[in-house]
mmCIF file with all atom_site columns, C-alpha atoms in Angstrom:
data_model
loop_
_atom_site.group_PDB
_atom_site.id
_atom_site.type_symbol
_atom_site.label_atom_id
_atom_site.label_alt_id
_atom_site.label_comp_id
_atom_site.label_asym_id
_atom_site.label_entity_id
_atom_site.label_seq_id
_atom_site.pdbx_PDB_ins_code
_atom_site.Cartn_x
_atom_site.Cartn_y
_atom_site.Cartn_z
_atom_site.occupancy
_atom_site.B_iso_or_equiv
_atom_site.pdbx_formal_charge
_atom_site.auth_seq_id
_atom_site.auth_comp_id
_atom_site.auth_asym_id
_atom_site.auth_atom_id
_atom_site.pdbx_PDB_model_num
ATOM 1   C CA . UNK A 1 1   ? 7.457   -17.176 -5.238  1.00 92.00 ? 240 UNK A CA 1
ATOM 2   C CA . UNK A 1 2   ? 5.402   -14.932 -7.107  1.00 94.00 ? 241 UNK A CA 1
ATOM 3   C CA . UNK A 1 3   ? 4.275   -12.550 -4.489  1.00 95.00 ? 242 UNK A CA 1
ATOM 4   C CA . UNK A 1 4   ? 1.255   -10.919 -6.331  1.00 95.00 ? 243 UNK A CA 1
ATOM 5   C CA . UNK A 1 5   ? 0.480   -14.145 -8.605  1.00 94.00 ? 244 UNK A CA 1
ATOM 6   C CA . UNK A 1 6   ? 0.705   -17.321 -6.035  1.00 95.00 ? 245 UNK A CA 1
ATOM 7   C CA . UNK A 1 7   ? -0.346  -15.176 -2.608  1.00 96.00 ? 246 UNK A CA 1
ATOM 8   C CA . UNK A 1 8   ? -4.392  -15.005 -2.423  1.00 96.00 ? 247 UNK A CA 1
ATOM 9   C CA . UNK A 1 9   ? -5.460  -11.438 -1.499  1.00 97.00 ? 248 UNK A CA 1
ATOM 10  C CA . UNK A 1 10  ? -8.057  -12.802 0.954   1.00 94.00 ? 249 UNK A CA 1
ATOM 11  C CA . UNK A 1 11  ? -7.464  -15.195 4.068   1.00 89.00 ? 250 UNK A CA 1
ATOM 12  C CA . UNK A 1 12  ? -10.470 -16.206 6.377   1.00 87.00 ? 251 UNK A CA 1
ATOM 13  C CA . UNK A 1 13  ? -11.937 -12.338 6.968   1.00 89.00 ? 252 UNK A CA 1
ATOM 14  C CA . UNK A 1 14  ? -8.416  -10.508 6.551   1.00 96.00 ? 253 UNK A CA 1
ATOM 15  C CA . UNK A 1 15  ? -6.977  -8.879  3.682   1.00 97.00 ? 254 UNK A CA 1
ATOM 16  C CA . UNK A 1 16  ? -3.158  -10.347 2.977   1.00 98.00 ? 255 UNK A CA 1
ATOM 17  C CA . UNK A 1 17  ? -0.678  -7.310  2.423   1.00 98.00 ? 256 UNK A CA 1
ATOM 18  C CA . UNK A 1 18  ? 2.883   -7.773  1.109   1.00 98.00 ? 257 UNK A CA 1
ATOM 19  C CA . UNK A 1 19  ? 5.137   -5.666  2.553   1.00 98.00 ? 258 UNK A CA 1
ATOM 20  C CA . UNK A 1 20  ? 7.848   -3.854  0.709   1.00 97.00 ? 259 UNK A CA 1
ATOM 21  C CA . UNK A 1 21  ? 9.444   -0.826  2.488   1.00 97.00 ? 260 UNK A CA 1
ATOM 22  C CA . UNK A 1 22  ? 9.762   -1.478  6.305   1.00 97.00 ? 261 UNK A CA 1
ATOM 23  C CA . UNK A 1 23  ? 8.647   1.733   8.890   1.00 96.00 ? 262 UNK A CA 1
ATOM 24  C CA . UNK A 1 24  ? 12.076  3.969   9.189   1.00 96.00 ? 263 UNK A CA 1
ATOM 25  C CA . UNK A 1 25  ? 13.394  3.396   6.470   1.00 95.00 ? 264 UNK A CA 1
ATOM 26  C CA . UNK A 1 26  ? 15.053  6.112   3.934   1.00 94.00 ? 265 UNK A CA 1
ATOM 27  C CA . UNK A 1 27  ? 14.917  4.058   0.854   1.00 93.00 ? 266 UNK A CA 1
ATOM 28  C CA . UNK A 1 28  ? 12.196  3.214   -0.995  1.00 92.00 ? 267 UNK A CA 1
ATOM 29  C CA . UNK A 1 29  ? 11.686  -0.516  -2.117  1.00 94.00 ? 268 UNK A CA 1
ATOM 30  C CA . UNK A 1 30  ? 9.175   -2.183  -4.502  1.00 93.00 ? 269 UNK A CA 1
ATOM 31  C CA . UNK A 1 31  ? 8.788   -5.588  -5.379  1.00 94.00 ? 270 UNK A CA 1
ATOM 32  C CA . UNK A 1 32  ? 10.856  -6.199  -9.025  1.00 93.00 ? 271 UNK A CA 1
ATOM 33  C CA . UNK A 1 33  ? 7.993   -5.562  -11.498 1.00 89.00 ? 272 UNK A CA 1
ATOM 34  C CA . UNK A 1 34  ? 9.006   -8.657  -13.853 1.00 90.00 ? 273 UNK A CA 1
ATOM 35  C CA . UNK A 1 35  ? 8.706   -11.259 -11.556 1.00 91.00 ? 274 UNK A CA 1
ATOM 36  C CA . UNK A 1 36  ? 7.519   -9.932  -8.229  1.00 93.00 ? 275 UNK A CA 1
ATOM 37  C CA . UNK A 1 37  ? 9.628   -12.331 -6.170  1.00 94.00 ? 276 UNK A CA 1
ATOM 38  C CA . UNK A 1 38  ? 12.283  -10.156 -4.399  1.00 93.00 ? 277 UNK A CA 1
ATOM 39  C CA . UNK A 1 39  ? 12.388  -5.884  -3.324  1.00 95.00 ? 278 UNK A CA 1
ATOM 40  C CA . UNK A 1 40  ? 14.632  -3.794  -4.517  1.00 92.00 ? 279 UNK A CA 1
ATOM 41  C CA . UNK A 1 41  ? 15.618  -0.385  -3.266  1.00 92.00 ? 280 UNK A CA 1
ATOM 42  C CA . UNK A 1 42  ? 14.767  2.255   -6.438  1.00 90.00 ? 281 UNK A CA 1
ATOM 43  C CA . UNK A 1 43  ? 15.397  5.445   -4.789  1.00 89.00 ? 282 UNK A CA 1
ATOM 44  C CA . UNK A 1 44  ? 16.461  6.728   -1.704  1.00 91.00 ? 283 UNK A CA 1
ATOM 45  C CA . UNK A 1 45  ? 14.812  9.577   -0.379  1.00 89.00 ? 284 UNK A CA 1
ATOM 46  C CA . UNK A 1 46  ? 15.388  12.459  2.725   1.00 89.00 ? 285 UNK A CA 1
ATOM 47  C CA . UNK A 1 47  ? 12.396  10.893  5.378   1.00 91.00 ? 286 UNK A CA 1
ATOM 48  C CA . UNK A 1 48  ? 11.609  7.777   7.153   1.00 94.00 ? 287 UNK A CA 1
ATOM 49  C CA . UNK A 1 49  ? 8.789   6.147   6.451   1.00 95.00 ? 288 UNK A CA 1
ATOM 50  C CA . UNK A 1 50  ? 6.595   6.619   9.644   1.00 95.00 ? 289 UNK A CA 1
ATOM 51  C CA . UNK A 1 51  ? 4.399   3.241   8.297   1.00 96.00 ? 290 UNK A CA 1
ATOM 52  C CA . UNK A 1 52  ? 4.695   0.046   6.487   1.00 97.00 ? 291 UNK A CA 1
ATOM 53  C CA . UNK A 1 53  ? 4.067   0.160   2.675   1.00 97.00 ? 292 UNK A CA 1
ATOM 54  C CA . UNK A 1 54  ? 3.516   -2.405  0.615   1.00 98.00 ? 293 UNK A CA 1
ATOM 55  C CA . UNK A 1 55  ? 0.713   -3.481  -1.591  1.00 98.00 ? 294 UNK A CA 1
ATOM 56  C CA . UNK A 1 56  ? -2.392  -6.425  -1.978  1.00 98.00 ? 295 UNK A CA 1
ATOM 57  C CA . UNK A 1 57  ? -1.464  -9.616  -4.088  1.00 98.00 ? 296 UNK A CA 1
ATOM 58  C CA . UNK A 1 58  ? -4.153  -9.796  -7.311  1.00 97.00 ? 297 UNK A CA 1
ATOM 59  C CA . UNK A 1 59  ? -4.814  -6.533  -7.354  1.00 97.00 ? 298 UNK A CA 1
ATOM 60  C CA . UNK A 1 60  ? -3.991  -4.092  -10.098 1.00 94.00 ? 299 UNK A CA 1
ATOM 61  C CA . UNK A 1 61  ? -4.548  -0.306  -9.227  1.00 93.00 ? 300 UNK A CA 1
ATOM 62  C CA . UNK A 1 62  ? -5.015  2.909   -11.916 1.00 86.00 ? 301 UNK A CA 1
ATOM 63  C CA . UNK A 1 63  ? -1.281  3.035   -11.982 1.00 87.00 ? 302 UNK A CA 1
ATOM 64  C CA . UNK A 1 64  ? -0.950  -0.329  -13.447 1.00 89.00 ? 303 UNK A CA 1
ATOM 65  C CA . UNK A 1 65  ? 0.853   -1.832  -10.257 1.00 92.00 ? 304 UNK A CA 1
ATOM 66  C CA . UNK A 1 66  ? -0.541  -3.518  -7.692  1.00 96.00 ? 305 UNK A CA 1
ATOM 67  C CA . UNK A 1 67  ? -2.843  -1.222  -4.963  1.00 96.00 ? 306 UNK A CA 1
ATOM 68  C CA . UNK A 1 68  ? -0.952  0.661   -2.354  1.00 96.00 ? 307 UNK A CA 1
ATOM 69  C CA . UNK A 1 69  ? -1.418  -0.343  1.352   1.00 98.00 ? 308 UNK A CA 1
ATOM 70  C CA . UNK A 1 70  ? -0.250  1.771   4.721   1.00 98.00 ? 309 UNK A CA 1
ATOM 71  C CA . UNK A 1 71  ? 0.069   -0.493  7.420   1.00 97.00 ? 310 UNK A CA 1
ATOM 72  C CA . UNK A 1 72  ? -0.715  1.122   10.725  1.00 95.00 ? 311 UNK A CA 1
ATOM 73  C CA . UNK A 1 73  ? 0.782   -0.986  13.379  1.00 93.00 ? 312 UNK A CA 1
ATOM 74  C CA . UNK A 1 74  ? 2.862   -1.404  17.057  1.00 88.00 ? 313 UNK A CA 1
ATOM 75  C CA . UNK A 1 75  ? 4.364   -4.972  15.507  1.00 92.00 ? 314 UNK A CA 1
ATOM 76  C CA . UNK A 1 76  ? 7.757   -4.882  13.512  1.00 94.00 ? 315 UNK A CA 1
ATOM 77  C CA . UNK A 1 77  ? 8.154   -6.167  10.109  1.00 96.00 ? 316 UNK A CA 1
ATOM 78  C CA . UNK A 1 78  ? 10.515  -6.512  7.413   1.00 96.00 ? 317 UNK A CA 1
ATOM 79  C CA . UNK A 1 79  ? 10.288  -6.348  3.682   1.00 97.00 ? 318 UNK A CA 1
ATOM 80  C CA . UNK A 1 80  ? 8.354   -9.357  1.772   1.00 97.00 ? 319 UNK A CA 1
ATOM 81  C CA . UNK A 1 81  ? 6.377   -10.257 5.448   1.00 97.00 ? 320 UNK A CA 1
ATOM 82  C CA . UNK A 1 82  ? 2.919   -11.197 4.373   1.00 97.00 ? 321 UNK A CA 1
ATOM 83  C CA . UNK A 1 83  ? 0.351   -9.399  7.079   1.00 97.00 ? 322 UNK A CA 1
ATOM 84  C CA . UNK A 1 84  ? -3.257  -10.414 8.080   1.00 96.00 ? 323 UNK A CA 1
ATOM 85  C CA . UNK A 1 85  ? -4.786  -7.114  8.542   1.00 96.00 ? 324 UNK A CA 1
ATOM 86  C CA . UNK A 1 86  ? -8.008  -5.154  7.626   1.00 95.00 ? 325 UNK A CA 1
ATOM 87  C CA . UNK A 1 87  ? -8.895  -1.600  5.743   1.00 96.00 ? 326 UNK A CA 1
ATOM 88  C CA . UNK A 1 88  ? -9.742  1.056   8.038   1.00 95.00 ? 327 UNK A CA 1
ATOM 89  C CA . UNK A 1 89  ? -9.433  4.426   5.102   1.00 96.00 ? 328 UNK A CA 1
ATOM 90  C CA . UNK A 1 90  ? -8.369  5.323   2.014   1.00 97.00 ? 329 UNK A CA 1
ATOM 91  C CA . UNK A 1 91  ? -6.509  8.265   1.098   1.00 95.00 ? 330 UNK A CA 1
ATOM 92  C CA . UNK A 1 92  ? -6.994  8.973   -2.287  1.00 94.00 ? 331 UNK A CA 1
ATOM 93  C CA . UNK A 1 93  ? -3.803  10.210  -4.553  1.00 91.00 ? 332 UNK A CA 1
ATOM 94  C CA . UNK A 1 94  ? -2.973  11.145  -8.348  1.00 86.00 ? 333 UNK A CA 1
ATOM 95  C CA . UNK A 1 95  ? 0.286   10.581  -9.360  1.00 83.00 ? 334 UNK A CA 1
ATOM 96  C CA . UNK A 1 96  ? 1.882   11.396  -12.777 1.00 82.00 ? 335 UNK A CA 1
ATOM 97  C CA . UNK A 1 97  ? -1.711  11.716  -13.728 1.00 83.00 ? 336 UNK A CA 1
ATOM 98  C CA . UNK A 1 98  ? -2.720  7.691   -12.990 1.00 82.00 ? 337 UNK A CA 1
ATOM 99  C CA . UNK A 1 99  ? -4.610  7.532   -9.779  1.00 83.00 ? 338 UNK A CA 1
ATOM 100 C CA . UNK A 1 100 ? -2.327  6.175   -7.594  1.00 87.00 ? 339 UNK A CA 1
ATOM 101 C CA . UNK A 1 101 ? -4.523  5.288   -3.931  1.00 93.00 ? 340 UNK A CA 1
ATOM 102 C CA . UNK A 1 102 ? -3.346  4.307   -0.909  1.00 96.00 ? 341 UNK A CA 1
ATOM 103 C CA . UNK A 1 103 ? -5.647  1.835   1.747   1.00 98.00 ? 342 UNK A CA 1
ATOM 104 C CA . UNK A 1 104 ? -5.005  2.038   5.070   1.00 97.00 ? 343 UNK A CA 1
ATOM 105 C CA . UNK A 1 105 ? -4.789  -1.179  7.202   1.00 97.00 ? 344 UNK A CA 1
ATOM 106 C CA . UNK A 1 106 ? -4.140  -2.108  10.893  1.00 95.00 ? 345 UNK A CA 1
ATOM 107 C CA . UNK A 1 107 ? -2.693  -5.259  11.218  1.00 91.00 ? 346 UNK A CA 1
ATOM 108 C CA . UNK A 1 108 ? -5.412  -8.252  12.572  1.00 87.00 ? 347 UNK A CA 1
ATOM 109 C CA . UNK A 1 109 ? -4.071  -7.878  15.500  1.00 82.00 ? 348 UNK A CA 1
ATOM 110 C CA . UNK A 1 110 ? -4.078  -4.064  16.200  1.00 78.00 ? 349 UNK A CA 1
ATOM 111 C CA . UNK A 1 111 ? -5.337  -2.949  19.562  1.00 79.00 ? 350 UNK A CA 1
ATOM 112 C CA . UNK A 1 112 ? -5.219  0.984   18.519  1.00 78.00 ? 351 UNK A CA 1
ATOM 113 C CA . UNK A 1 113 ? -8.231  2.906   19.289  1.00 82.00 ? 352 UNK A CA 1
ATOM 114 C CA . UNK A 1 114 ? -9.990  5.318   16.928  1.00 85.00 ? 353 UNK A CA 1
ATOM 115 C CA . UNK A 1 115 ? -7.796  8.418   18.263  1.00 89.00 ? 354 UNK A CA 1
ATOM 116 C CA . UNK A 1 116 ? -4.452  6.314   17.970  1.00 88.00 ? 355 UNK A CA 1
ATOM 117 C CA . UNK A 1 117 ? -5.529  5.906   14.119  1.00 90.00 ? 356 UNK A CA 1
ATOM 118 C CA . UNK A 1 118 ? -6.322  9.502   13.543  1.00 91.00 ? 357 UNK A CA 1
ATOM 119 C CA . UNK A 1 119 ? -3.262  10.194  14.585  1.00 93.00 ? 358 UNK A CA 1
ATOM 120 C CA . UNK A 1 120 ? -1.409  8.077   12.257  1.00 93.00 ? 359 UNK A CA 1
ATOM 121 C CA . UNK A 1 121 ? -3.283  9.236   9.837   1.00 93.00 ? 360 UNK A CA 1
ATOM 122 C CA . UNK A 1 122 ? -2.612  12.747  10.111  1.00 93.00 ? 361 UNK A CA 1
ATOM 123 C CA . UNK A 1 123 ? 1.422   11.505  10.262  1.00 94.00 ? 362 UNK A CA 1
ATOM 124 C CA . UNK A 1 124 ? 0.452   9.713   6.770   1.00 95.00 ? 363 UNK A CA 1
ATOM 125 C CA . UNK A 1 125 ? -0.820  12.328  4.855   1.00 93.00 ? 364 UNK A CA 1
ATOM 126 C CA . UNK A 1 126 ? 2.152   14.866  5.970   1.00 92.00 ? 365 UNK A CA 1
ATOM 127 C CA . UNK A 1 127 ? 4.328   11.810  5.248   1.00 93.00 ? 366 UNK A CA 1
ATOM 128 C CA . UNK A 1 128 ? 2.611   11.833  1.727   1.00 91.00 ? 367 UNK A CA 1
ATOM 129 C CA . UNK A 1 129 ? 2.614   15.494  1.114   1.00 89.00 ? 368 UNK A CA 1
ATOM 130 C CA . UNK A 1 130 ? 6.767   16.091  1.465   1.00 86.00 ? 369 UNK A CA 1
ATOM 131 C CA . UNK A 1 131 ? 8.619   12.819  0.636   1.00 84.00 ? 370 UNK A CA 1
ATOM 132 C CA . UNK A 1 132 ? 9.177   13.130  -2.883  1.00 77.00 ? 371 UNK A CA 1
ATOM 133 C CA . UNK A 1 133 ? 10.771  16.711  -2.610  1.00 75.00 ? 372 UNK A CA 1
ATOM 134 C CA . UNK A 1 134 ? 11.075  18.774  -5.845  1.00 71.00 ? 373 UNK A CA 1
ATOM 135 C CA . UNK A 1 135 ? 8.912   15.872  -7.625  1.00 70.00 ? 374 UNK A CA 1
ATOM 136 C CA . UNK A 1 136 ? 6.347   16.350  -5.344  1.00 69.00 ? 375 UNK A CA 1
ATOM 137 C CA . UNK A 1 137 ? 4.539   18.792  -7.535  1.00 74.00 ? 376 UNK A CA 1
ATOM 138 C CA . UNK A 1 138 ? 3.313   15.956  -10.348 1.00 76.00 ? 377 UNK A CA 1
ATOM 139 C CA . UNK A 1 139 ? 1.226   14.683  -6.590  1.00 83.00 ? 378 UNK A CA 1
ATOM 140 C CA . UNK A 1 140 ? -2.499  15.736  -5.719  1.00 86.00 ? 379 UNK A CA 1
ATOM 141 C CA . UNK A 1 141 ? -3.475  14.635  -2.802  1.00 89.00 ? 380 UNK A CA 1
ATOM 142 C CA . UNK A 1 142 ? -7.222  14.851  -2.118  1.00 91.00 ? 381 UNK A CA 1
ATOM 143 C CA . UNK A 1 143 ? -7.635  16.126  1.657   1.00 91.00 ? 382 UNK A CA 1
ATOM 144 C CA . UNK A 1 144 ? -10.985 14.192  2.288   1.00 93.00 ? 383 UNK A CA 1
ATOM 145 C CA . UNK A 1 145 ? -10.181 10.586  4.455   1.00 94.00 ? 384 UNK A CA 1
ATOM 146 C CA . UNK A 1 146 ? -12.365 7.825   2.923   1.00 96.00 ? 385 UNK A CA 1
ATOM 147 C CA . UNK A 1 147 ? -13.415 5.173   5.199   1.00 95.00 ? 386 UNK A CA 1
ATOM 148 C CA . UNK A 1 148 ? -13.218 0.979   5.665   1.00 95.00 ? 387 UNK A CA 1
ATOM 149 C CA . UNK A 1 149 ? -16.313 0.472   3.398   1.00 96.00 ? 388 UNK A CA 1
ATOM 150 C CA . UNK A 1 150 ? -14.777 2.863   0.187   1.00 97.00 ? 389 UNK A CA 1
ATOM 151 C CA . UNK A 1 151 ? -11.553 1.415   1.469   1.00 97.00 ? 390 UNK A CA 1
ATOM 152 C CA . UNK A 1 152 ? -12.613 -1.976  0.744   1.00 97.00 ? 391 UNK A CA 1
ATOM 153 C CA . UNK A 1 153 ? -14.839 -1.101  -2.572  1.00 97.00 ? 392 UNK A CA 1
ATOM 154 C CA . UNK A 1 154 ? -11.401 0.238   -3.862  1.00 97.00 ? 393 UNK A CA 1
ATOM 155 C CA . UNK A 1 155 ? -9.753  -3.404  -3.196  1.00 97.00 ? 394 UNK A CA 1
ATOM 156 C CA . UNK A 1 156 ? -12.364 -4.953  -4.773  1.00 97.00 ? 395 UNK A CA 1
ATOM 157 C CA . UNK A 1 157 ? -12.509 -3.142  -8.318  1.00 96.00 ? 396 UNK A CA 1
ATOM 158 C CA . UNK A 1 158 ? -8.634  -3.469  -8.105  1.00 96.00 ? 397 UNK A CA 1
ATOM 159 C CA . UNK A 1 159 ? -9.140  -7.483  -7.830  1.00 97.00 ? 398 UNK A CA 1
ATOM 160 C CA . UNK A 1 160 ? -11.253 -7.568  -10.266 1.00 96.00 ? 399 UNK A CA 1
ATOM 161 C CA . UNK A 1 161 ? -8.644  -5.299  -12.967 1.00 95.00 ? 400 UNK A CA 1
ATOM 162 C CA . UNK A 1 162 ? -6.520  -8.207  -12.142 1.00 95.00 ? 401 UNK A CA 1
ATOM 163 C CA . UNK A 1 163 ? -8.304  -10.768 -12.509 1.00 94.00 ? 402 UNK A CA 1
ATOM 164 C CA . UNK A 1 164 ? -9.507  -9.333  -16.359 1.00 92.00 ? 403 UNK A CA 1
ATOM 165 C CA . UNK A 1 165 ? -5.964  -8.745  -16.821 1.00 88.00 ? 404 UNK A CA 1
ATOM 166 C CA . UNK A 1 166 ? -5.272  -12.089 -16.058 1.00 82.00 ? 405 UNK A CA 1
ATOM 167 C CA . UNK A 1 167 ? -7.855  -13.590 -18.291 1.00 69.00 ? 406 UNK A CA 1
ATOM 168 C CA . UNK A 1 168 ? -6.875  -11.572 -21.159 1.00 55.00 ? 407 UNK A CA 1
ATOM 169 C CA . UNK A 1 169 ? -3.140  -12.552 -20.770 1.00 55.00 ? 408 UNK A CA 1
ATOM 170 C CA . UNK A 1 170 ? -4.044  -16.302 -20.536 1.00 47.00 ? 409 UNK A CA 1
ATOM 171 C CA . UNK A 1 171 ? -6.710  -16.574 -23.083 1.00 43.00 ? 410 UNK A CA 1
#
């Protein structure tokens, strides 16, 4: 299976995430870039992950992968689960000089309230600002915490990048 091809980004009023790199881990995984089927560890680094990361199926971000998603939840996963869940924020990163942003998502069944998320939030952007050690210079980080609606206007014009892409590749 073709996880960003054959997986629909929407389903009923949730957003689908894929995730790659489970919360605690010290390696970093992505999905193979040829045939997004499988994860593979590319790097390992000196922190946990405090989240789940992943990304959205038919979505293709300034980077030229598919958008970045945080998954803020009390459930366990592992790599390749697919996750109902819902933007709640955007933190907003350059990376390498492509814009490289990250949504933020509880899971569709999250029962954290608005302080619970802050909080994880605040653990993200530390999270953010230290894991790539001496490479983490070539990383801007912009301070300001967009919310659901920017959140979701950012998954949106990354659908629709795919979908062009898509057309262009096929036609």
């Amino acid at each position: 299976m073709n996880f960003i091809r054959d997986l629909e980004l929407y389903e009923k009023s949730y957003y689908n995430m894929i995730v790659e790199i489970p919360k605690g881990t010290k390696k970093k995984f992505e999905l193979n870039p040829e045939t997004f089927d499988k994860v593979e560890c590319v790097r390992k680094i000196k922190y946990r992950y405090p989240f789940y990361y992943g990304c959205f199926p038919k979505t293709l971000a300034g980077d030229n992968d598919p958008t970045d998603a945080i998954l803020i939840t009390n459930k366990r996963y592992k790599s390749l689960d697919i996750v109902k869940c819902y933007p709640v924020a955007v933190i907003k990163t350059v990376d390498w000089g492509f814009v490289d942003d990250k949504v933020i998502l509880l899971d569709s069944a999250a029962k954290l309230n608005d302080r619970k998320v802050s909080k994880e939030i605040r653990k993200i952007m530390l999270f953010l600002s230290i894991y790539k050690g001496k490479d983490q210079h070539n990383t801007t980080i912009d301070p300001y915490i967009y919310g659901a609606s920017e959140a979701k206007r950012l998954i949106e014009i990354d659908h629709k990048r795919y979908k062009e892409q898509n057309t262009i590749k096929l036609g």
